[in-house]
C-alpha positions as a printed NumPy array, in Angstrom:
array([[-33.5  , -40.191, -18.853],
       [-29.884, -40.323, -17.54 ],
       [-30.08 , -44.295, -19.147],
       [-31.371, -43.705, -22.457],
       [-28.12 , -40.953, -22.837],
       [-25.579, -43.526, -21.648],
       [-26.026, -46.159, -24.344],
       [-26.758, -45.958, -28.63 ],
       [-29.576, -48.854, -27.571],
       [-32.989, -48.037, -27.542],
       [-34.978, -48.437, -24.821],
       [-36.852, -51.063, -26.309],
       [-33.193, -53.319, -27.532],
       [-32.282, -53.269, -23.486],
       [-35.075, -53.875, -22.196],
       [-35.119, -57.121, -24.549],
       [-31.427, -58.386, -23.682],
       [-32.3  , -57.189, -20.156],
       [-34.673, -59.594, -20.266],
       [-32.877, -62.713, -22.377],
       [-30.025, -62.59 , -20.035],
       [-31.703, -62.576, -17.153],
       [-33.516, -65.984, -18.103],
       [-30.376, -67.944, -19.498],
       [-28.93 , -67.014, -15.934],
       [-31.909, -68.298, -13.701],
       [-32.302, -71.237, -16.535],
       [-28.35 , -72.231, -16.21 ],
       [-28.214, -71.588, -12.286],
       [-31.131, -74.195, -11.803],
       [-29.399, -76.639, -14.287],
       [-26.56 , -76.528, -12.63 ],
       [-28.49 , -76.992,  -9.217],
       [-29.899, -79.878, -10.781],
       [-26.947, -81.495, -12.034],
       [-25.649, -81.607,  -8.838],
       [-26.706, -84.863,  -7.914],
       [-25.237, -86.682, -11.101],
       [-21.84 , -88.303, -11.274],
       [-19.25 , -85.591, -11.849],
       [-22.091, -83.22 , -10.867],
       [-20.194, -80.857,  -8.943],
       [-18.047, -79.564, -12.15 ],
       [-21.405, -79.091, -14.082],
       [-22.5  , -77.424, -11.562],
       [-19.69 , -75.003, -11.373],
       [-19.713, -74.059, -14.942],
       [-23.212, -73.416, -15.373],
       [-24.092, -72.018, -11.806],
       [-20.398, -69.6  , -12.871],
       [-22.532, -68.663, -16.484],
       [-25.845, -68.389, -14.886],
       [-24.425, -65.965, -11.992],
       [-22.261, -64.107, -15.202],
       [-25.172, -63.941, -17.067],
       [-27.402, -62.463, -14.768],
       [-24.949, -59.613, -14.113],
       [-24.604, -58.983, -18.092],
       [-28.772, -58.435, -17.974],
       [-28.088, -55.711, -15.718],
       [-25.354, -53.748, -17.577],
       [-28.195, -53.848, -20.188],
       [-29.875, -51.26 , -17.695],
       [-27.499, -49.589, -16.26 ],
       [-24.015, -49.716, -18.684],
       [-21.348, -51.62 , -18.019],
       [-19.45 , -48.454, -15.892],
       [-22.289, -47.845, -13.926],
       [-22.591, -51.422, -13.152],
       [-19.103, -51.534, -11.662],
       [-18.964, -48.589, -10.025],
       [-22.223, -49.543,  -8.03 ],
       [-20.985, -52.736,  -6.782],
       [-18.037, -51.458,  -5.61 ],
       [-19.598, -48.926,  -3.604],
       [-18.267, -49.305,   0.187],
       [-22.273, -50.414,   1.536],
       [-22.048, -53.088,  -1.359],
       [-18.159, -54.098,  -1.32 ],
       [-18.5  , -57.196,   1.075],
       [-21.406, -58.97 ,  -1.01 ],
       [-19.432, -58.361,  -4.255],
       [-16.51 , -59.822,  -3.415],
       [-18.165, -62.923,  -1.696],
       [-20.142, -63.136,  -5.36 ],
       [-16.91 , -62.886,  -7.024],
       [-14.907, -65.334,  -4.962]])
């Protein structure tokens, strides 16, 4: 219930974007996995493995807000993977 009060989205709306974000980050991640292996791969692959990984965190601010997001990563049992994810 504590969700539904933190955003003017319904239920419904997040669940949807939730949902669309999640894909186009999985979808860009492997495209950029498979772009690898062309010439010039490795900058493809940084920009779309960078939007799939930003993407995927954007699905879960759906869920959560964008505060509680933050403030849950950050947490001191959770600190070490987020900044090896962010560098």
């Amino acid at each position: 219930a504590k969700v539904l009060d933190a955003s003017t989205l319904s239920f419904g709306t997040r669940v949807r974007w939730f949902a669309i974000c999640f894909i186009a980050g999985v979808v860009c991640s492997i495209l950029g996995t498979a772009l690898l292996w062309l010439p010039k791969g490795i900058k493809l692959f940084a920009v779309f493995y960078t939007l799939g990984n930003i993407a995927a965190l954007a699905s879960t601010c759906f869920l959560m807000g964008p505060l509680k997001q933050l403030k849950a990563m950050f947490e001191p049992k959770r600190l070490v993977a987020t900044l090896v994810m962010l560098v």
